[in-house]
Amino acid sequence: MNALIFHIQLLEPVLIASVDTGEENSAKSLLYLPGSVLRGLVVQRYLDSGKTITHTVEDPATHLFFDGAVTYLNAYPVDGKGRRMLPRPRSWRVAKDDWANEDIYDFAVKRDPELDSPTSPGSVYCTLDANEATLFSPTLRIGLHNASEERFIKREGDSTVFRYDALAAGERFTGAILCADTNLLENEIAPLFNTGDLQIGRSRSAGYGRVQVRDLDIVADWREYTPSSGQSNERLIVTLLSDAILRDATGQPTTDLGTALGLTLVREHSFIDTGVAGGFNRHWGLPLVQRPTVRAGSVFCVENTVEVRTEVERLVQTGIGERRVEGFGRVALNWQGQRKLRGRLPVPVTLSRPSSTEQTDKAPELMQQMVQRLFRTVLDRRLIENVADPALAIKQPKGDEQLVNSQLSRIRIAVRRAWRSGQRQVFTDFLKNLKPIARNQLTRAMIGTSTVYDWLENGWQNDKLWTDQFTIISGRPRLGTVEARESDALKLEYMARLIDGVCNVAQKRNQQEATQ
């Protein structure tokens, strides 16, 4: 099939909300740009050019948008080589303590009973190169907003705080529009993108949705994936490259792939996840009926016979289920075939690629940045656990000797000042210069078996807080020979944040007791 390939760069955060967000006042974006959104974008540009849509058989727009002659695939993230990534197969497993997903086992090929606590890799997308897999997940930008009945007036009772988890500005995606007629792609669809910045998604007037389409290219005989060379002769491995909306023989929605396709699945090697798909019809001004889906990345295996292979190869060409013109129901046959893969993180994506010399020079630095980010993720999780740990709660005496909130606030201000300035001595001097009343409060309040004063002084000066609360027994994250580092600045930051969090919890407890 011929394809119009293009890159989309997000100039602003983009919010294309999924239907299963769960919170009424919030929205979380899909981690890709749906084919339905891209088709809607092309339709809008078509109308803006002065043309009309009559929905008749003779109308050229029918051939462009509605009769299935043109297929608008989902736009997925672009990797460091400019290739369109694909949803990670749900049959992949890694060891639970494999921080970097260095060893990936494909249970659709063969289950590994010796794998320690197998779990799914955290990344959403991947590209395959022989026995290597590049993993990636798009970055989300969290935005808090305040809606009110009267604009610019925020007050209790009239205002509602809500949250948007949107695709972050700067993310890059690769889209594909398929059509057998190259002339249609080149002369009808491609010119519609040559109009400067475009907008997609929700909340466009609030700083969301501005994108730029670039690097358009028409590719003859384009293939969405490259089949694996390590294929099994016993069974066929079929992977969904997008969500699929299916119906059974009675016309009812179903998520049973075997029933919908008339195939017998090898259940032991099939890994299927389900979800919900919605949408919006701008012509009607109404949302579409939500349907259950089999989610992208689902893997199902079938016996390798001539009849079954012929049928699956047909499905690869046509897709399966409903709304295929919008990119639903894309299928891959034997895309994966390696029992074990070597996982790696992607290099930063640039549409104008740097020279190979620059990539080589920067590789150690980039790897160090990656392991440091992994390390921070672990430390942040440990920090949350420590702050909520009852063993680190401040136990207050009764009466006038209680540690008051004003004193807790002074501790928090001093420790944050030490953290921001990078000067450990700032907090040390604060403890030395405490007035007798404040010092007495700290020596009467307890954390575990130590007074709060001793816990602060000893823990701060000797890095005891770091050693006791943030040491990772299993070792720091590493990529190859590059290991995360424990710098003095990192220790200072997390000790300061721990003290700040413990004092914050104590302040809230004091406030609750005061209202009772």
Short mmCIF file of C-alpha atoms in Angstrom, two decimals:
data_model
loop_
_atom_site.label_atom_id
_atom_site.label_comp_id
_atom_site.label_asym_id
_atom_site.label_seq_id
_atom_site.Cartn_x
_atom_site.Cartn_y
_atom_site.Cartn_z
CA MET A 1 0.00 0.00 0.00
CA ASN A 2 1.19 3.53 -0.77
CA ALA A 3 1.51 5.85 2.21
CA LEU A 4 1.84 9.54 2.98
CA ILE A 5 4.28 9.64 5.92
CA PHE A 6 4.67 12.79 8.03
CA HIS A 7 6.05 13.96 11.37
CA ILE A 8 3.98 15.90 13.90
CA GLN A 9 5.73 18.08 16.48
CA LEU A 10 3.70 19.32 19.44
CA LEU A 11 4.24 23.06 19.90
CA GLU A 12 1.83 23.11 22.85
CA PRO A 13 0.53 20.35 25.13
CA VAL A 14 -2.12 18.27 23.36
CA LEU A 15 -5.15 16.83 25.15
CA ILE A 16 -7.04 14.03 23.41
CA ALA A 17 -8.93 12.63 26.36
CA SER A 18 -9.49 8.92 26.83
CA VAL A 19 -12.97 7.83 27.85
CA ASP A 20 -11.83 5.89 30.92
CA THR A 21 -10.28 8.77 32.87
CA GLY A 22 -12.54 8.03 35.83
CA GLU A 23 -12.57 11.53 37.35
CA GLU A 24 -15.45 13.75 36.31
CA ASN A 25 -13.55 17.03 36.45
CA SER A 26 -10.28 15.80 34.96
CA ALA A 27 -8.98 14.34 31.71
CA LYS A 28 -6.00 12.21 30.77
CA SER A 29 -4.76 12.20 27.21
CA LEU A 30 -4.25 9.18 25.04
CA LEU A 31 -0.56 8.45 24.48
CA TYR A 32 -0.91 8.72 20.70
CA LEU A 33 -2.72 10.83 18.12
CA PRO A 34 -5.71 8.78 16.91
CA GLY A 35 -6.42 8.29 13.23
CA SER A 36 -9.89 9.75 13.82
CA VAL A 37 -8.30 13.01 15.01
CA LEU A 38 -5.99 13.15 12.00
CA ARG A 39 -8.90 12.48 9.66
CA GLY A 40 -10.85 15.26 11.37
CA LEU A 41 -7.87 17.57 10.91
CA VAL A 42 -7.76 16.83 7.17
CA VAL A 43 -11.54 17.28 6.88
CA GLN A 44 -11.29 20.69 8.56
CA ARG A 45 -8.48 21.79 6.24
CA TYR A 46 -10.56 20.53 3.29
CA LEU A 47 -13.51 22.69 4.37
CA ASP A 48 -11.26 25.68 5.09
CA SER A 49 -10.03 25.52 1.50
CA GLY A 50 -13.53 26.47 0.33
CA LYS A 51 -14.78 23.01 -0.58
CA THR A 52 -17.99 21.42 0.67
CA ILE A 53 -19.05 17.93 1.70
CA THR A 54 -22.43 16.68 0.42
CA HIS A 55 -22.17 13.02 1.51
CA THR A 56 -23.23 11.77 -1.92
CA VAL A 57 -21.61 8.99 -3.91
CA GLU A 58 -20.35 11.48 -6.50
CA ASP A 59 -18.82 13.79 -3.89
CA PRO A 60 -14.97 13.60 -4.00
CA ALA A 61 -14.94 13.96 -0.21
CA THR A 62 -16.67 10.59 0.10
CA HIS A 63 -13.69 8.92 -1.53
CA LEU A 64 -11.25 10.94 0.60
CA PHE A 65 -12.82 10.41 4.00
CA PHE A 66 -15.67 7.94 4.23
CA ASP A 67 -15.71 4.96 1.85
CA GLY A 68 -12.51 3.27 3.05
CA ALA A 69 -10.35 4.12 0.05
CA VAL A 70 -8.11 6.17 2.36
CA THR A 71 -7.04 4.91 5.79
CA TYR A 72 -5.83 7.28 8.51
CA LEU A 73 -3.52 5.41 10.89
CA ASN A 74 -2.75 6.45 14.45
CA ALA A 75 0.30 8.68 14.84
CA TYR A 76 2.75 6.97 17.20
CA PRO A 77 6.01 8.36 18.67
CA VAL A 78 9.02 8.65 16.37
CA ASP A 79 12.28 6.99 17.40
CA GLY A 80 15.81 8.34 17.10
CA LYS A 81 16.07 7.09 13.52
CA GLY A 82 12.89 8.83 12.42
CA ARG A 83 10.84 5.62 12.38
CA ARG A 84 7.26 5.23 13.56
CA MET A 85 7.23 3.21 16.77
CA LEU A 86 4.55 0.61 17.48
CA PRO A 87 2.67 -0.47 20.63
CA ARG A 88 4.72 -2.79 22.82
CA PRO A 89 3.53 -6.42 22.66
CA ARG A 90 1.71 -7.39 25.83
CA SER A 91 3.45 -10.77 25.86
CA TRP A 92 6.79 -9.21 26.84
CA ARG A 93 8.06 -9.80 30.36
CA VAL A 94 11.09 -8.64 32.36
CA ALA A 95 12.42 -9.51 35.79
CA LYS A 96 10.93 -7.34 38.50
CA ASP A 97 14.31 -5.95 39.56
CA ASP A 98 15.47 -5.24 35.99
CA TRP A 99 15.52 -1.44 36.22
CA ALA A 100 16.52 -0.78 32.62
CA ASN A 101 14.52 -3.62 31.02
CA GLU A 102 17.81 -4.97 29.68
CA ASP A 103 16.54 -8.54 29.20
CA ILE A 104 13.07 -8.92 27.68
CA TYR A 105 11.42 -12.33 27.33
CA ASP A 106 8.58 -12.89 24.87
CA PHE A 107 6.11 -15.32 26.46
CA ALA A 108 4.22 -15.61 23.16
CA VAL A 109 7.28 -17.42 21.78
CA LYS A 110 8.18 -19.41 24.89
CA ARG A 111 7.43 -19.02 28.57
CA ASP A 112 10.44 -18.87 30.88
CA PRO A 113 9.58 -20.58 34.20
CA GLU A 114 12.88 -19.48 35.76
CA LEU A 115 12.28 -15.74 35.27
CA ASP A 116 12.21 -14.05 38.69
CA SER A 117 8.85 -12.33 39.33
CA PRO A 118 8.05 -11.55 35.68
CA THR A 119 6.35 -8.24 35.03
CA SER A 120 5.54 -6.13 31.98
CA PRO A 121 8.04 -3.47 30.86
CA GLY A 122 6.87 0.00 31.82
CA SER A 123 7.24 1.52 28.35
CA VAL A 124 4.29 1.84 25.98
CA TYR A 125 5.99 1.82 22.55
CA CYS A 126 8.89 0.05 20.90
CA THR A 127 10.84 -0.54 17.72
CA LEU A 128 12.45 -3.88 16.90
CA ASP A 129 15.90 -4.35 15.37
CA ALA A 130 16.82 -8.05 15.12
CA ASN A 131 17.22 -9.06 18.79
CA GLU A 132 17.08 -5.50 20.21
CA ALA A 133 14.04 -3.54 21.33
CA THR A 134 14.03 0.23 21.82
CA LEU A 135 11.45 1.21 24.46
CA PHE A 136 9.75 4.56 24.90
CA SER A 137 6.81 6.29 26.61
CA PRO A 138 5.64 9.83 25.76
CA THR A 139 5.91 12.50 28.43
CA LEU A 140 2.74 13.89 29.98
CA ARG A 141 2.36 17.45 31.23
CA ILE A 142 0.11 17.83 34.27
CA GLY A 143 -1.85 21.08 34.35
CA LEU A 144 -4.16 22.24 37.14
CA HIS A 145 -7.02 24.56 36.23
CA ASN A 146 -9.76 26.35 38.13
CA ALA A 147 -13.20 26.63 36.54
CA SER A 148 -15.76 29.07 37.95
CA GLU A 149 -19.29 30.15 37.13
CA GLU A 150 -18.13 33.75 36.74
CA ARG A 151 -14.98 34.18 34.70
CA PHE A 152 -11.95 35.63 36.56
CA ILE A 153 -13.80 35.33 39.90
CA LYS A 154 -12.60 32.45 42.08
CA ARG A 155 -14.43 31.75 45.31
CA GLU A 156 -15.54 28.84 47.44
CA GLY A 157 -18.70 27.20 46.18
CA ASP A 158 -18.44 28.59 42.64
CA SER A 159 -15.04 27.20 41.61
CA THR A 160 -13.91 23.69 40.70
CA VAL A 161 -10.31 22.57 40.44
CA PHE A 162 -9.64 20.10 37.66
CA ARG A 163 -6.58 18.49 36.15
CA TYR A 164 -5.39 17.80 32.62
CA ASP A 165 -2.73 15.16 31.90
CA ALA A 166 -1.77 16.19 28.35
CA LEU A 167 0.94 15.11 25.94
CA ALA A 168 3.86 17.45 26.61
CA ALA A 169 4.98 20.11 24.17
CA GLY A 170 8.02 18.99 22.21
CA GLU A 171 6.88 15.39 21.77
CA ARG A 172 7.11 14.09 18.20
CA PHE A 173 4.91 11.58 16.42
CA THR A 174 4.85 9.90 13.02
CA GLY A 175 1.57 9.51 11.15
CA ALA A 176 0.65 7.56 8.03
CA ILE A 177 -2.23 7.90 5.57
CA LEU A 178 -2.70 4.88 3.29
CA CYS A 179 -4.21 4.82 -0.18
CA ALA A 180 -3.72 2.76 -3.32
CA ASP A 181 -3.91 5.92 -5.45
CA THR A 182 -0.62 7.84 -5.13
CA ASN A 183 -2.10 10.77 -7.05
CA LEU A 184 -4.78 11.18 -4.39
CA LEU A 185 -2.18 11.34 -1.63
CA GLU A 186 0.11 13.73 -3.47
CA ASN A 187 -2.39 16.16 -4.99
CA GLU A 188 -5.41 16.06 -2.68
CA ILE A 189 -4.26 15.28 0.87
CA ALA A 190 -0.62 16.43 1.14
CA PRO A 191 -1.37 20.09 0.15
CA LEU A 192 -3.86 20.34 3.03
CA PHE A 193 -0.98 20.13 5.53
CA ASN A 194 0.98 23.01 3.99
CA THR A 195 -0.83 25.69 5.98
CA GLY A 196 1.49 26.52 8.88
CA ASP A 197 0.63 25.56 12.45
CA LEU A 198 -2.47 23.43 13.05
CA GLN A 199 -4.61 22.67 16.10
CA ILE A 200 -5.96 19.39 17.41
CA GLY A 201 -7.58 18.12 20.61
CA ARG A 202 -9.39 19.90 23.42
CA SER A 203 -9.01 23.27 25.18
CA ARG A 204 -7.40 25.00 22.21
CA SER A 205 -8.18 28.46 23.58
CA ALA A 206 -6.40 27.61 26.85
CA GLY A 207 -2.95 26.94 25.42
CA TYR A 208 -3.45 23.39 24.21
CA GLY A 209 -3.39 21.73 20.81
CA ARG A 210 -1.02 23.67 18.52
CA VAL A 211 1.07 21.34 16.34
CA GLN A 212 3.26 21.49 13.27
CA VAL A 213 3.28 18.94 10.44
CA ARG A 214 6.56 18.55 8.58
CA ASP A 215 8.69 16.17 6.51
CA LEU A 216 5.88 14.87 4.29
CA ASP A 217 6.95 11.96 2.11
CA ILE A 218 5.05 9.56 -0.15
CA VAL A 219 6.36 6.00 0.11
CA ALA A 220 5.38 3.32 -2.38
CA ASP A 221 4.69 -0.20 -1.04
CA TRP A 222 5.03 1.02 2.54
CA ARG A 223 5.00 -1.61 5.29
CA GLU A 224 3.91 -0.86 8.81
CA TYR A 225 6.28 -3.42 10.32
CA THR A 226 9.10 -5.79 9.39
CA PRO A 227 8.42 -9.50 10.11
CA SER A 228 10.84 -11.24 12.45
CA SER A 229 13.38 -13.68 11.08
CA GLY A 230 13.00 -15.97 14.09
CA GLN A 231 9.52 -17.30 13.34
CA SER A 232 8.01 -20.42 14.88
CA ASN A 233 6.91 -23.22 12.54
CA GLU A 234 4.32 -24.47 15.03
CA ARG A 235 2.15 -21.37 15.39
CA LEU A 236 1.56 -17.90 14.04
CA ILE A 237 1.96 -14.88 16.30
CA VAL A 238 -0.56 -12.12 15.57
CA THR A 239 -0.16 -8.70 17.22
CA LEU A 240 -2.63 -5.83 17.25
CA LEU A 241 -0.94 -2.59 16.19
CA SER A 242 -3.99 -0.53 17.21
CA ASP A 243 -7.18 -1.02 19.22
CA ALA A 244 -9.77 -3.27 17.56
CA ILE A 245 -13.58 -3.00 17.81
CA LEU A 246 -15.05 -6.45 17.21
CA ARG A 247 -18.47 -8.12 16.93
CA ASP A 248 -19.47 -11.76 17.19
CA ALA A 249 -21.68 -13.74 14.80
CA THR A 250 -24.84 -12.27 16.35
CA GLY A 251 -23.65 -8.69 15.90
CA GLN A 252 -22.95 -8.10 19.59
CA PRO A 253 -19.74 -6.32 20.71
CA THR A 254 -17.10 -8.77 21.86
CA THR A 255 -13.49 -8.87 23.01
CA ASP A 256 -13.06 -12.57 22.17
CA LEU A 257 -10.69 -12.48 19.22
CA GLY A 258 -11.09 -16.16 18.44
CA THR A 259 -14.87 -15.93 18.21
CA ALA A 260 -14.82 -12.70 16.20
CA LEU A 261 -12.29 -13.97 13.65
CA GLY A 262 -13.36 -17.60 13.54
CA LEU A 263 -9.94 -18.80 14.68
CA THR A 264 -8.87 -21.13 17.48
CA LEU A 265 -6.39 -19.41 19.80
CA VAL A 266 -3.47 -21.04 21.58
CA ARG A 267 -4.51 -19.61 24.96
CA GLU A 268 -1.24 -20.36 26.75
CA HIS A 269 0.66 -18.02 24.43
CA SER A 270 -2.02 -15.34 23.97
CA PHE A 271 -1.93 -12.08 25.96
CA ILE A 272 -4.98 -9.88 25.53
CA ASP A 273 -6.05 -6.65 27.23
CA THR A 274 -9.34 -4.81 26.81
CA GLY A 275 -10.44 -1.19 26.93
CA VAL A 276 -13.13 1.21 25.74
CA ALA A 277 -13.24 3.40 22.63
CA GLY A 278 -15.35 6.50 22.17
CA GLY A 279 -15.30 9.47 19.87
CA PHE A 280 -17.25 12.50 18.70
CA ASN A 281 -19.21 13.13 15.50
CA ARG A 282 -18.85 16.81 14.61
CA HIS A 283 -21.56 16.61 11.95
CA TRP A 284 -24.11 15.42 14.48
CA GLY A 285 -22.58 17.32 17.39
CA LEU A 286 -22.87 14.19 19.54
CA PRO A 287 -20.47 11.69 21.14
CA LEU A 288 -20.20 8.25 19.58
CA VAL A 289 -21.46 5.20 21.43
CA GLN A 290 -18.66 3.75 23.53
CA ARG A 291 -17.57 0.26 22.50
CA PRO A 292 -15.37 -2.36 24.20
CA THR A 293 -12.06 -2.88 22.43
CA VAL A 294 -9.16 -5.29 22.34
CA ARG A 295 -6.24 -2.99 23.07
CA ALA A 296 -3.20 -2.36 20.93
CA GLY A 297 -0.28 -4.64 21.72
CA SER A 298 -2.51 -7.64 22.43
CA VAL A 299 -0.95 -10.85 21.16
CA PHE A 300 -2.76 -14.00 20.11
CA CYS A 301 -1.31 -17.20 18.70
CA VAL A 302 -2.97 -19.61 16.27
CA GLU A 303 -1.93 -22.91 14.74
CA ASN A 304 0.22 -22.61 11.63
CA THR A 305 -1.80 -24.19 8.82
CA VAL A 306 -2.10 -23.12 5.20
CA GLU A 307 -5.75 -22.08 5.61
CA VAL A 308 -5.13 -20.10 8.80
CA ARG A 309 -2.04 -18.38 7.40
CA THR A 310 -3.95 -17.34 4.28
CA GLU A 311 -6.75 -15.88 6.39
CA VAL A 312 -4.39 -14.01 8.73
CA GLU A 313 -2.41 -12.59 5.80
CA ARG A 314 -5.69 -11.26 4.42
CA LEU A 315 -6.46 -9.62 7.77
CA VAL A 316 -3.04 -7.95 7.74
CA GLN A 317 -4.00 -6.25 4.48
CA THR A 318 -7.59 -5.32 5.37
CA GLY A 319 -7.51 -4.93 9.15
CA ILE A 320 -10.15 -6.31 11.50
CA GLY A 321 -13.32 -5.00 13.10
CA GLU A 322 -15.00 -1.62 12.80
CA ARG A 323 -13.79 1.95 12.12
CA ARG A 324 -10.80 0.71 10.14
CA VAL A 325 -10.71 3.94 8.13
CA GLU A 326 -9.74 5.66 11.43
CA GLY A 327 -6.85 3.29 12.12
CA PHE A 328 -8.63 0.71 14.26
CA GLY A 329 -7.94 -2.99 13.78
CA ARG A 330 -4.37 -2.94 12.43
CA VAL A 331 -2.73 -6.38 12.56
CA ALA A 332 0.83 -7.71 12.30
CA LEU A 333 1.78 -11.31 11.50
CA ASN A 334 4.98 -12.70 13.05
CA TRP A 335 6.29 -9.22 13.82
CA GLN A 336 7.84 -10.74 16.93
CA GLY A 337 9.64 -14.05 16.91
CA GLN A 338 12.65 -13.78 19.21
CA ARG A 339 12.39 -15.54 22.56
CA LYS A 340 14.77 -13.05 24.21
CA LEU A 341 15.45 -9.42 23.35
CA ARG A 342 17.93 -6.85 24.56
CA GLY A 343 16.07 -3.77 25.76
CA ARG A 344 17.41 -0.26 25.47
CA LEU A 345 16.20 3.28 25.98
CA PRO A 346 15.95 5.58 22.95
CA VAL A 347 18.30 8.43 22.18
CA PRO A 348 16.58 11.84 22.27
CA VAL A 349 14.53 12.36 19.13
CA THR A 350 15.57 15.07 16.71
CA LEU A 351 13.94 15.54 13.33
CA SER A 352 17.22 16.91 11.94
CA ARG A 353 19.58 14.17 13.06
CA PRO A 354 23.03 15.04 14.44
CA SER A 355 26.16 13.51 13.01
CA SER A 356 27.31 10.10 14.20
CA THR A 357 30.35 11.71 15.84
CA GLU A 358 28.14 13.94 17.99
CA GLN A 359 25.97 10.97 18.97
CA THR A 360 29.03 8.96 20.04
CA ASP A 361 30.49 11.84 22.06
CA LYS A 362 27.23 12.47 23.91
CA ALA A 363 26.27 8.83 24.53
CA PRO A 364 27.90 8.48 28.01
CA GLU A 365 26.37 11.78 29.13
CA LEU A 366 22.91 10.76 27.92
CA MET A 367 23.17 7.36 29.61
CA GLN A 368 24.17 9.04 32.86
CA GLN A 369 21.14 11.33 32.61
CA MET A 370 18.89 8.33 32.06
CA VAL A 371 20.13 6.36 35.08
CA GLN A 372 19.95 9.48 37.26
CA ARG A 373 16.30 9.93 36.27
CA LEU A 374 15.61 6.29 37.09
CA PHE A 375 17.37 6.79 40.42
CA ARG A 376 15.27 9.85 41.20
CA THR A 377 12.09 7.89 40.46
CA VAL A 378 13.12 5.30 43.05
CA LEU A 379 14.09 7.98 45.58
CA ASP A 380 10.81 9.85 45.10
CA ARG A 381 8.88 6.66 45.78
CA ARG A 382 11.00 6.00 48.88
CA LEU A 383 10.45 9.59 50.06
CA ILE A 384 6.66 9.20 49.88
CA GLU A 385 6.86 5.95 51.84
CA ASN A 386 9.09 7.50 54.52
CA VAL A 387 6.92 10.57 55.05
CA ALA A 388 3.86 8.33 55.48
CA ASP A 389 5.71 5.88 57.78
CA PRO A 390 4.28 5.99 61.36
CA ALA A 391 7.80 5.24 62.66
CA LEU A 392 8.88 8.71 61.47
CA ALA A 393 5.85 10.53 62.87
CA ILE A 394 6.58 13.22 65.49
CA LYS A 395 5.11 12.26 68.87
CA GLN A 396 4.08 15.34 70.79
CA PRO A 397 4.01 15.90 74.56
CA LYS A 398 0.89 17.40 76.07
CA GLY A 399 0.67 20.89 77.44
CA ASP A 400 2.74 24.03 76.86
CA GLU A 401 5.84 22.09 75.83
CA GLN A 402 4.20 20.92 72.58
CA LEU A 403 6.05 21.55 69.30
CA VAL A 404 3.91 24.29 67.76
CA ASN A 405 3.23 24.88 64.08
CA SER A 406 5.14 28.16 63.99
CA GLN A 407 8.31 26.34 65.07
CA LEU A 408 7.69 23.57 62.53
CA SER A 409 7.34 26.26 59.84
CA ARG A 410 10.70 27.77 60.82
CA ILE A 411 12.33 24.34 60.50
CA ARG A 412 10.80 23.85 57.06
CA ILE A 413 11.92 27.29 55.87
CA ALA A 414 15.48 26.76 57.13
CA VAL A 415 15.89 23.31 55.59
CA ARG A 416 14.48 24.45 52.26
CA ARG A 417 16.84 27.43 52.28
CA ALA A 418 19.76 25.04 52.81
CA TRP A 419 18.54 22.86 49.97
CA ARG A 420 17.99 25.70 47.50
CA SER A 421 21.33 27.33 48.26
CA GLY A 422 23.22 24.03 48.31
CA GLN A 423 24.77 25.04 51.66
CA ARG A 424 24.41 22.35 54.32
CA GLN A 425 25.77 24.77 56.94
CA VAL A 426 22.64 26.93 56.69
CA PHE A 427 20.52 24.36 58.52
CA THR A 428 23.35 23.41 60.88
CA ASP A 429 23.61 27.06 62.01
CA PHE A 430 19.84 27.23 62.40
CA LEU A 431 19.88 24.33 64.87
CA LYS A 432 22.82 25.80 66.81
CA ASN A 433 21.17 29.20 67.20
CA LEU A 434 17.77 28.00 68.40
CA LYS A 435 16.31 29.88 71.32
CA PRO A 436 15.91 27.93 74.58
CA ILE A 437 12.12 27.64 74.24
CA ALA A 438 12.36 26.28 70.70
CA ARG A 439 15.18 23.91 71.66
CA ASN A 440 13.14 22.64 74.61
CA GLN A 441 10.20 21.88 72.32
CA LEU A 442 12.44 19.87 70.00
CA THR A 443 14.04 17.91 72.85
CA ARG A 444 10.65 16.91 74.32
CA ALA A 445 9.06 15.78 71.04
CA MET A 446 10.13 12.35 69.83
CA ILE A 447 10.68 10.48 66.57
CA GLY A 448 11.01 6.80 67.41
CA THR A 449 13.44 6.58 70.33
CA SER A 450 15.25 9.86 69.55
CA THR A 451 14.29 13.41 70.32
CA VAL A 452 13.39 15.51 67.30
CA TYR A 453 16.45 17.67 67.97
CA ASP A 454 18.84 14.69 67.97
CA TRP A 455 17.11 13.20 64.91
CA LEU A 456 17.64 16.47 63.03
CA GLU A 457 21.17 17.21 64.21
CA ASN A 458 22.68 13.72 63.87
CA GLY A 459 20.80 12.86 60.72
CA TRP A 460 21.76 16.10 59.01
CA GLN A 461 25.43 16.33 59.92
CA ASN A 462 26.42 12.69 59.40
CA ASP A 463 24.13 11.88 56.43
CA LYS A 464 22.37 9.44 58.74
CA LEU A 465 18.99 10.39 57.26
CA TRP A 466 20.25 9.40 53.83
CA THR A 467 21.86 6.17 55.04
CA ASP A 468 18.83 5.06 57.07
CA GLN A 469 16.02 6.09 54.73
CA PHE A 470 17.33 6.20 51.15
CA THR A 471 19.91 3.42 50.82
CA ILE A 472 18.83 0.96 48.10
CA ILE A 473 19.85 -2.54 49.10
CA SER A 474 19.48 -4.00 45.59
CA GLY A 475 21.88 -1.43 44.18
CA ARG A 476 21.51 1.78 42.23
CA PRO A 477 20.06 1.69 38.68
CA ARG A 478 22.58 1.12 35.89
CA LEU A 479 22.74 0.95 32.11
CA GLY A 480 25.64 -1.26 31.06
CA THR A 481 28.68 0.12 32.88
CA VAL A 482 27.02 3.44 33.75
CA GLU A 483 25.61 3.54 37.30
CA ALA A 484 23.57 6.21 39.06
CA ARG A 485 25.61 8.46 41.37
CA GLU A 486 25.02 9.55 44.96
CA SER A 487 26.18 13.15 44.82
CA ASP A 488 26.31 15.48 47.84
CA ALA A 489 23.67 17.67 46.19
CA LEU A 490 21.34 14.68 45.78
CA LYS A 491 21.77 13.64 49.41
CA LEU A 492 21.16 17.23 50.55
CA GLU A 493 17.98 17.48 48.48
CA TYR A 494 16.34 14.29 49.69
CA MET A 495 17.29 14.76 53.34
CA ALA A 496 15.81 18.27 53.17
CA ARG A 497 12.64 17.03 51.50
CA LEU A 498 12.29 14.29 54.12
CA ILE A 499 12.55 16.79 57.00
CA ASP A 500 10.14 19.12 55.22
CA GLY A 501 7.62 16.30 54.70
CA VAL A 502 7.80 15.01 58.28
CA CYS A 503 7.23 18.53 59.64
CA ASN A 504 4.37 19.09 57.22
CA VAL A 505 2.59 15.95 58.45
CA ALA A 506 3.04 17.12 62.05
CA GLN A 507 1.57 20.53 61.23
CA LYS A 508 -1.52 18.97 59.68
CA ARG A 509 -1.97 16.71 62.70
CA ASN A 510 -1.75 19.74 65.03
CA GLN A 511 -4.40 21.53 62.97
CA GLN A 512 -6.73 18.52 63.12
CA GLU A 513 -6.35 18.24 66.88
CA ALA A 514 -7.02 21.97 67.28
CA THR A 515 -10.37 21.70 65.49
CA GLN A 516 -11.57 18.76 67.59
#
